[in-house]
Amino acid sequence: MLIWGTGRFAQQVVERYFDPTQIDGFIDNNPEKKRFMDKQVLCPEDVVSMEYDAIIVLTTYAQEIYQQSKKLGIKTEKMIFAYGNCFVKDLNRDYEFIEKVAGGGISREIQQRYCLIQRPLAAGDLFLDLCNDLKTELSYQNDIIRLETFNLVVKEMRKRNIRGSTAEVGVFRGEFAQYINRAFPEEKLYLFDTFEGFSDSEAQTELERGNCTKGFIEMHRGTSIEAVLGRMKYPEKVVVKKGLFPESLGGLEDVFSFVSIDVDFEQSILDCIEYFYPRMKKGGYIFIHDYNSMLRGVEKAVDAYEARNGQPIHKVPIFDSCGTMVISC
C-alpha cells in the first residue's frame, strides 16, 4: 500500500489506522523529499509501472492529484481519497474496496468527511468577503469555518473601530497570516517563527508527554521567510521576528487588536498567552489553533493560564478543521 502525502494529515491518519508494515512508501510531488516516517518517498512518475494494492491520498490536493494521476496513467480505480470535505462530489466510488484494503474505521471516517458547508441563507451583507481573491485556494477551502469566523470577527472590530497591531506566532508557510495581512492593511503584522521548525528541546518534551508524534515534528521543517512574504499583499506592513518566542520579542512592547497563536506545544502556547493577553485592546480577539485536536498540550496551556490567574478567559471553541479557540478580549 502507498500513501500519497507527507504532511500533518498523512502522519495523523497513518499513525491512527495503519501498522507501519502495511505501508510500502509515500508519494509526494516535491522531489527533495526522500524519507517520511522512516519510509521512502517516491515521485508520482515512479508509481506508474509499480504494483500495489491501493494508493491512499492523504492530502488536501485531492482534485489535483486525481487529474495528475489520470494524465500519468496511474490506476485511479485503486486510489482512495481520504480528504475532500469541501467538494460536493465524492471522488471515491467503491467503499467495499476501501474497507477491504484500509479497514472499516477509515472507510467510515472518509464517508463522514463529505459534506457541503453553506453560508446562512439570510447572510446578506454580513460577510465582508475580505479575501475574495484567495477563496479559490485550498488553504481557504479546507479551513472555511475558521476563515469565515475570522471574517465576522474583523467585521465586528471594524464596526467598533478596534485598532492595534496584529501578530501571528507559529507562521509556518503563512497560509493564515496572509488573511490577517489583507484584513488589516493599515496595521503592523508581526510574524514570530523560527522558520526552521520546532525547538529540539521542546519537541522532545512534547514527545515524552505524549502530546505529539515524531511525524508531526518532522513535517514542520519545510518553510522559509521568503516563501511566507511572497504570500503577503502588503509586505511593507510585515515585521518578521525570527527565533524562538518569547526571546524573539527583543523587548517589543505594543498594543494588539488581533493575534493568532499556532505554536502547537504546551509551554509555547502558555508563553504566548502570558505575553499577548494583557496587551490586547478591549474588543480585540485571539485565535488559538489546535485547541480541540490531537495536540493535547494546547488545551492544557489555556487551562494552566486560567488556573494561574484565578479566572476564566472569555472563550468560544469553533468547529473548524483543527479546533480553534476564539478568545474575546
CSV table of C-alpha atoms in Angstrom, one decimal:
chain,number,residue,atom,x,y,z
A,1,MET,CA,0.0,0.0,0.0
A,2,LEU,CA,1.2,3.5,-0.9
A,3,ILE,CA,0.3,6.8,0.8
A,4,TRP,CA,0.2,10.0,-1.3
A,5,GLY,CA,1.1,12.8,1.1
A,6,THR,CA,3.8,13.7,3.5
A,7,GLY,CA,2.1,16.2,5.7
A,8,ARG,CA,0.4,16.5,9.0
A,9,PHE,CA,-2.9,14.8,7.9
A,10,ALA,CA,-1.0,11.9,6.4
A,11,GLN,CA,1.0,11.4,9.6
A,12,GLN,CA,-2.1,11.5,11.8
A,13,VAL,CA,-4.1,9.1,9.7
A,14,VAL,CA,-1.2,6.6,9.3
A,15,GLU,CA,-0.5,6.5,13.0
A,16,ARG,CA,-4.2,6.1,13.8
A,17,TYR,CA,-5.2,3.5,11.3
A,18,PHE,CA,-2.2,1.6,10.0
A,19,ASP,CA,0.6,-0.7,11.1
A,20,PRO,CA,3.9,0.6,9.6
A,21,THR,CA,4.4,-2.8,7.9
A,22,GLN,CA,1.3,-2.1,5.8
A,23,ILE,CA,2.9,0.9,4.2
A,24,ASP,CA,5.3,0.3,1.3
A,25,GLY,CA,6.2,4.0,0.8
A,26,PHE,CA,4.9,7.6,0.4
A,27,ILE,CA,4.3,9.7,-2.7
A,28,ASP,CA,5.0,13.4,-3.0
A,29,ASN,CA,5.4,15.9,-5.8
A,30,ASN,CA,8.4,17.5,-4.0
A,31,PRO,CA,11.5,15.8,-5.4
A,32,GLU,CA,13.5,17.0,-2.4
A,33,LYS,CA,11.6,14.7,-0.1
A,34,LYS,CA,13.3,11.4,0.2
A,35,ARG,CA,12.1,9.9,3.6
A,36,PHE,CA,9.0,10.3,5.6
A,37,MET,CA,8.1,8.3,8.7
A,38,ASP,CA,11.1,6.0,8.0
A,39,LYS,CA,9.8,5.1,4.6
A,40,GLN,CA,10.9,6.0,1.0
A,41,VAL,CA,9.2,8.9,-0.7
A,42,LEU,CA,8.5,8.4,-4.4
A,43,CYS,CA,7.7,10.8,-7.2
A,44,PRO,CA,4.4,10.2,-8.9
A,45,GLU,CA,6.2,9.2,-12.1
A,46,ASP,CA,7.9,6.3,-10.2
A,47,VAL,CA,4.5,4.8,-9.4
A,48,VAL,CA,3.1,4.4,-12.9
A,49,SER,CA,4.7,1.0,-13.5
A,50,MET,CA,4.5,-0.3,-9.9
A,51,GLU,CA,2.2,-2.9,-8.5
A,52,TYR,CA,0.3,-2.1,-5.3
A,53,ASP,CA,-3.0,-2.9,-3.6
A,54,ALA,CA,-4.0,0.8,-3.2
A,55,ILE,CA,-2.9,4.4,-3.1
A,56,ILE,CA,-4.5,6.3,-0.2
A,57,VAL,CA,-4.4,10.0,-0.8
A,58,LEU,CA,-3.9,11.8,2.5
A,59,THR,CA,-3.6,15.4,1.4
A,60,THR,CA,-6.0,18.3,0.7
A,61,TYR,CA,-5.0,18.4,-3.0
A,62,ALA,CA,-7.4,15.6,-3.9
A,63,GLN,CA,-8.8,17.0,-7.1
A,64,GLU,CA,-5.3,18.0,-8.5
A,65,ILE,CA,-3.9,14.6,-7.6
A,66,TYR,CA,-6.8,12.8,-9.3
A,67,GLN,CA,-6.2,14.8,-12.6
A,68,GLN,CA,-2.5,14.3,-12.4
A,69,SER,CA,-2.9,10.6,-11.9
A,70,LYS,CA,-5.2,10.3,-14.9
A,71,LYS,CA,-2.7,12.2,-17.1
A,72,LEU,CA,0.3,10.0,-15.9
A,73,GLY,CA,-1.7,6.7,-16.3
A,74,ILE,CA,-1.8,5.9,-12.6
A,75,LYS,CA,-4.7,3.5,-11.8
A,76,THR,CA,-7.3,5.9,-10.4
A,77,GLU,CA,-9.6,2.9,-9.6
A,78,LYS,CA,-7.0,1.9,-7.0
A,79,MET,CA,-6.9,5.3,-5.4
A,80,ILE,CA,-8.7,6.2,-2.1
A,81,PHE,CA,-9.3,9.9,-1.4
A,82,ALA,CA,-9.4,10.5,2.4
A,83,TYR,CA,-9.9,14.3,2.4
A,84,GLY,CA,-12.3,16.3,0.3
A,85,ASN,CA,-15.0,17.6,2.6
A,86,CYS,CA,-15.3,20.9,0.7
A,87,PHE,CA,-16.2,19.3,-2.6
A,88,VAL,CA,-19.7,18.4,-3.4
A,89,LYS,CA,-18.6,15.3,-5.5
A,90,ASP,CA,-17.0,12.4,-3.7
A,91,LEU,CA,-14.1,11.1,-5.8
A,92,ASN,CA,-14.4,7.7,-4.2
A,93,ARG,CA,-16.7,5.1,-5.8
A,94,ASP,CA,-16.2,1.8,-4.2
A,95,TYR,CA,-16.3,1.8,-0.3
A,96,GLU,CA,-16.2,-2.0,-0.2
A,97,PHE,CA,-12.8,-1.8,-1.8
A,98,ILE,CA,-11.8,0.9,0.7
A,99,GLU,CA,-12.9,-1.2,3.7
A,100,LYS,CA,-11.2,-4.3,2.3
A,101,VAL,CA,-7.7,-2.7,1.8
A,102,ALA,CA,-7.8,0.0,4.5
A,103,GLY,CA,-10.3,-1.1,7.1
A,104,GLY,CA,-13.7,-0.1,8.3
A,105,GLY,CA,-12.6,2.7,10.6
A,106,ILE,CA,-11.0,4.8,7.9
A,107,SER,CA,-13.8,3.9,5.5
A,108,ARG,CA,-16.4,5.3,7.8
A,109,GLU,CA,-14.3,8.4,8.5
A,110,ILE,CA,-13.9,9.2,4.8
A,111,GLN,CA,-17.6,8.9,4.2
A,112,GLN,CA,-18.4,11.2,7.0
A,113,ARG,CA,-16.0,13.9,5.7
A,114,TYR,CA,-18.0,14.5,2.6
A,115,CYS,CA,-20.5,17.3,3.4
A,116,LEU,CA,-21.3,20.7,1.9
A,117,ILE,CA,-20.9,23.6,4.3
A,118,GLN,CA,-23.2,26.5,3.3
A,119,ARG,CA,-23.4,30.1,4.5
A,120,PRO,CA,-26.7,31.3,6.1
A,121,LEU,CA,-29.3,32.0,3.5
A,122,ALA,CA,-30.1,35.4,5.0
A,123,ALA,CA,-26.5,36.5,5.4
A,124,GLY,CA,-27.0,39.5,3.2
A,125,ASP,CA,-24.1,41.9,3.6
A,126,LEU,CA,-22.9,40.3,6.8
A,127,PHE,CA,-19.9,38.8,5.1
A,128,LEU,CA,-17.2,41.2,4.2
A,129,ASP,CA,-15.6,39.0,1.6
A,130,LEU,CA,-12.2,40.4,2.7
A,131,CYS,CA,-10.2,37.9,0.7
A,132,ASN,CA,-12.2,37.1,-2.4
A,133,ASP,CA,-9.1,36.6,-4.5
A,134,LEU,CA,-7.9,33.9,-2.1
A,135,LYS,CA,-11.1,31.9,-1.8
A,136,THR,CA,-10.1,29.5,-4.6
A,137,GLU,CA,-7.0,28.5,-2.7
A,138,LEU,CA,-7.1,25.1,-0.9
A,139,SER,CA,-5.9,26.9,2.3
A,140,TYR,CA,-9.3,28.6,2.3
A,141,GLN,CA,-11.4,25.6,1.0
A,142,ASN,CA,-10.1,23.3,3.7
A,143,ASP,CA,-10.4,25.8,6.6
A,144,ILE,CA,-13.6,27.6,5.6
A,145,ILE,CA,-15.1,27.7,9.2
A,146,ARG,CA,-12.0,29.3,10.8
A,147,LEU,CA,-11.7,31.8,7.9
A,148,GLU,CA,-15.3,32.8,7.8
A,149,THR,CA,-15.3,33.1,11.6
A,150,PHE,CA,-12.3,35.4,11.2
A,151,ASN,CA,-14.2,37.3,8.6
A,152,LEU,CA,-17.0,38.0,11.0
A,153,VAL,CA,-14.6,38.9,13.8
A,154,VAL,CA,-13.0,41.5,11.5
A,155,LYS,CA,-16.4,42.9,10.8
A,156,GLU,CA,-17.1,43.4,14.5
A,157,MET,CA,-13.7,45.0,15.0
A,158,ARG,CA,-14.2,47.4,12.1
A,159,LYS,CA,-17.7,48.4,13.4
A,160,ARG,CA,-16.2,49.3,16.8
A,161,ASN,CA,-13.0,50.8,15.3
A,162,ILE,CA,-10.7,48.5,17.3
A,163,ARG,CA,-7.2,49.5,16.2
A,164,GLY,CA,-3.8,48.0,17.2
A,165,SER,CA,-1.0,45.9,15.9
A,166,THR,CA,-1.6,42.3,14.7
A,167,ALA,CA,0.5,39.2,15.1
A,168,GLU,CA,0.9,35.5,14.4
A,169,VAL,CA,3.1,33.2,16.4
A,170,GLY,CA,3.7,30.0,14.6
A,171,VAL,CA,3.6,31.2,11.0
A,172,PHE,CA,4.8,28.0,9.2
A,173,ARG,CA,4.0,28.8,5.5
A,174,GLY,CA,2.0,31.9,6.0
A,175,GLU,CA,-1.3,30.4,4.9
A,176,PHE,CA,-3.4,32.1,7.7
A,177,ALA,CA,-1.0,35.1,8.1
A,178,GLN,CA,-1.9,36.2,4.6
A,179,TYR,CA,-5.5,36.7,5.6
A,180,ILE,CA,-4.5,38.8,8.6
A,181,ASN,CA,-2.3,40.9,6.4
A,182,ARG,CA,-5.2,41.6,3.9
A,183,ALA,CA,-7.8,42.1,6.6
A,184,PHE,CA,-5.8,44.7,8.5
A,185,PRO,CA,-3.9,46.6,5.7
A,186,GLU,CA,-3.2,49.7,8.0
A,187,GLU,CA,-1.8,47.7,10.9
A,188,LYS,CA,1.6,46.2,11.5
A,189,LEU,CA,1.7,42.4,11.3
A,190,TYR,CA,4.4,40.8,13.5
A,191,LEU,CA,5.3,37.3,12.3
A,192,PHE,CA,7.0,35.2,15.0
A,193,ASP,CA,8.6,31.9,13.9
A,194,THR,CA,11.9,30.1,13.8
A,195,PHE,CA,11.2,29.4,10.1
A,196,GLU,CA,13.3,26.3,10.7
A,197,GLY,CA,10.9,24.0,12.7
A,198,PHE,CA,10.4,23.4,16.4
A,199,SER,CA,12.9,23.8,19.1
A,200,ASP,CA,14.5,20.4,19.6
A,201,SER,CA,14.2,20.5,23.4
A,202,GLU,CA,10.5,21.4,23.4
A,203,ALA,CA,9.8,18.9,20.7
A,204,GLN,CA,11.4,16.2,22.8
A,205,THR,CA,9.5,17.2,25.8
A,206,GLU,CA,6.2,17.1,23.9
A,207,LEU,CA,7.0,13.7,22.6
A,208,GLU,CA,7.7,12.4,26.1
A,209,ARG,CA,4.5,13.8,27.3
A,210,GLY,CA,2.5,12.1,24.5
A,211,ASN,CA,1.3,15.5,23.2
A,212,CYS,CA,2.5,14.9,19.6
A,213,THR,CA,4.3,12.5,17.3
A,214,LYS,CA,7.7,12.3,15.5
A,215,GLY,CA,5.9,12.6,12.2
A,216,PHE,CA,4.2,15.8,13.2
A,217,ILE,CA,7.6,17.4,14.2
A,218,GLU,CA,9.2,16.3,11.0
A,219,MET,CA,6.6,17.8,8.7
A,220,HIS,CA,7.0,21.4,10.1
A,221,ARG,CA,10.5,22.0,8.8
A,222,GLY,CA,9.6,23.0,5.2
A,223,THR,CA,9.2,26.7,5.2
A,224,SER,CA,11.1,30.0,4.7
A,225,ILE,CA,10.8,33.7,5.3
A,226,GLU,CA,10.9,34.3,1.5
A,227,ALA,CA,8.0,31.9,0.9
A,228,VAL,CA,5.9,33.5,3.6
A,229,LEU,CA,6.5,37.1,2.5
A,230,GLY,CA,5.6,36.0,-1.0
A,231,ARG,CA,2.0,35.4,0.1
A,232,MET,CA,1.6,38.9,1.6
A,233,LYS,CA,-0.5,41.5,-0.2
A,234,TYR,CA,1.0,44.3,2.0
A,235,PRO,CA,4.6,43.0,2.8
A,236,GLU,CA,5.6,46.5,3.8
A,237,LYS,CA,3.4,46.1,6.9
A,238,VAL,CA,5.1,42.9,7.9
A,239,VAL,CA,7.7,42.7,10.7
A,240,VAL,CA,9.5,39.4,10.8
A,241,LYS,CA,10.6,38.3,14.2
A,242,LYS,CA,12.8,35.2,13.6
A,243,GLY,CA,13.7,32.9,16.5
A,244,LEU,CA,12.1,31.2,19.5
A,245,PHE,CA,9.3,33.0,21.3
A,246,PRO,CA,9.5,34.9,23.7
A,247,GLU,CA,13.2,35.5,23.2
A,248,SER,CA,12.4,36.8,19.6
A,249,LEU,CA,10.3,39.6,21.1
A,250,GLY,CA,13.5,41.6,21.6
A,251,GLY,CA,11.9,43.9,24.1
A,252,LEU,CA,8.9,44.6,21.9
A,253,GLU,CA,6.1,46.4,23.7
A,254,ASP,CA,3.0,47.1,21.7
A,255,VAL,CA,-0.8,47.0,21.9
A,256,PHE,CA,-2.6,44.4,19.8
A,257,SER,CA,-6.0,44.1,18.2
A,258,PHE,CA,-5.8,40.6,16.7
A,259,VAL,CA,-3.4,37.7,17.4
A,260,SER,CA,-3.2,34.2,16.0
A,261,ILE,CA,-1.4,31.6,18.2
A,262,ASP,CA,-0.4,28.4,16.4
A,263,VAL,CA,2.7,27.1,18.1
A,264,ASP,CA,1.2,23.6,18.9
A,265,PHE,CA,3.2,22.9,22.1
A,266,GLU,CA,2.1,23.5,25.7
A,267,GLN,CA,4.9,25.8,27.1
A,268,SER,CA,5.0,27.9,23.9
A,269,ILE,CA,1.2,28.4,24.0
A,270,LEU,CA,1.4,29.4,27.6
A,271,ASP,CA,4.2,31.9,26.9
A,272,CYS,CA,2.2,33.4,24.1
A,273,ILE,CA,-1.0,33.9,26.2
A,274,GLU,CA,1.0,35.4,29.1
A,275,TYR,CA,2.5,37.9,26.7
A,276,PHE,CA,-0.3,38.9,24.5
A,277,TYR,CA,-3.5,38.6,26.6
A,278,PRO,CA,-2.6,41.5,28.9
A,279,ARG,CA,-1.6,43.6,25.8
A,280,MET,CA,-4.8,43.2,23.9
A,281,LYS,CA,-7.1,46.1,23.1
A,282,LYS,CA,-10.6,45.7,24.6
A,283,GLY,CA,-12.7,44.4,21.8
A,284,GLY,CA,-9.9,42.5,20.1
A,285,TYR,CA,-9.5,38.8,19.6
A,286,ILE,CA,-7.1,36.0,19.9
A,287,PHE,CA,-7.3,32.8,17.9
A,288,ILE,CA,-5.6,29.7,19.4
A,289,HIS,CA,-5.3,27.0,16.8
A,290,ASP,CA,-5.4,23.2,17.6
A,291,TYR,CA,-7.3,23.7,20.9
A,292,ASN,CA,-9.5,20.7,20.2
A,293,SER,CA,-7.1,18.4,18.4
A,294,MET,CA,-4.6,15.6,18.8
A,295,LEU,CA,-2.1,18.2,20.2
A,296,ARG,CA,-3.0,17.8,23.8
A,297,GLY,CA,-0.7,20.4,25.1
A,298,VAL,CA,-2.7,23.3,23.6
A,299,GLU,CA,-5.8,22.9,25.9
A,300,LYS,CA,-3.5,22.2,28.9
A,301,ALA,CA,-1.8,25.6,28.3
A,302,VAL,CA,-5.1,27.5,28.3
A,303,ASP,CA,-6.2,25.7,31.4
A,304,ALA,CA,-2.9,26.5,33.1
A,305,TYR,CA,-3.2,30.2,32.3
A,306,GLU,CA,-6.7,30.4,33.7
A,307,ALA,CA,-5.7,28.5,36.9
A,308,ARG,CA,-2.6,30.7,37.4
A,309,ASN,CA,-4.7,33.9,37.1
A,310,GLY,CA,-7.7,32.6,39.1
A,311,GLN,CA,-10.3,33.5,36.5
A,312,PRO,CA,-11.6,32.1,33.2
A,313,ILE,CA,-10.9,33.6,29.8
A,314,HIS,CA,-13.9,34.6,27.6
A,315,LYS,CA,-13.5,31.9,25.0
A,316,VAL,CA,-15.6,30.0,22.5
A,317,PRO,CA,-14.4,26.9,20.6
A,318,ILE,CA,-15.3,26.7,16.9
A,319,PHE,CA,-15.9,23.6,14.8
A,320,ASP,CA,-13.1,24.2,12.2
A,321,SER,CA,-10.7,21.6,10.9
A,322,CYS,CA,-8.2,21.9,13.8
A,323,GLY,CA,-10.4,23.0,16.7
A,324,THR,CA,-9.6,26.7,17.0
A,325,MET,CA,-10.4,28.5,20.3
A,326,VAL,CA,-11.6,32.1,19.9
A,327,ILE,CA,-10.8,34.4,22.8
A,328,SER,CA,-12.8,37.7,23.1
A,329,CYS,CA,-10.7,40.3,24.9
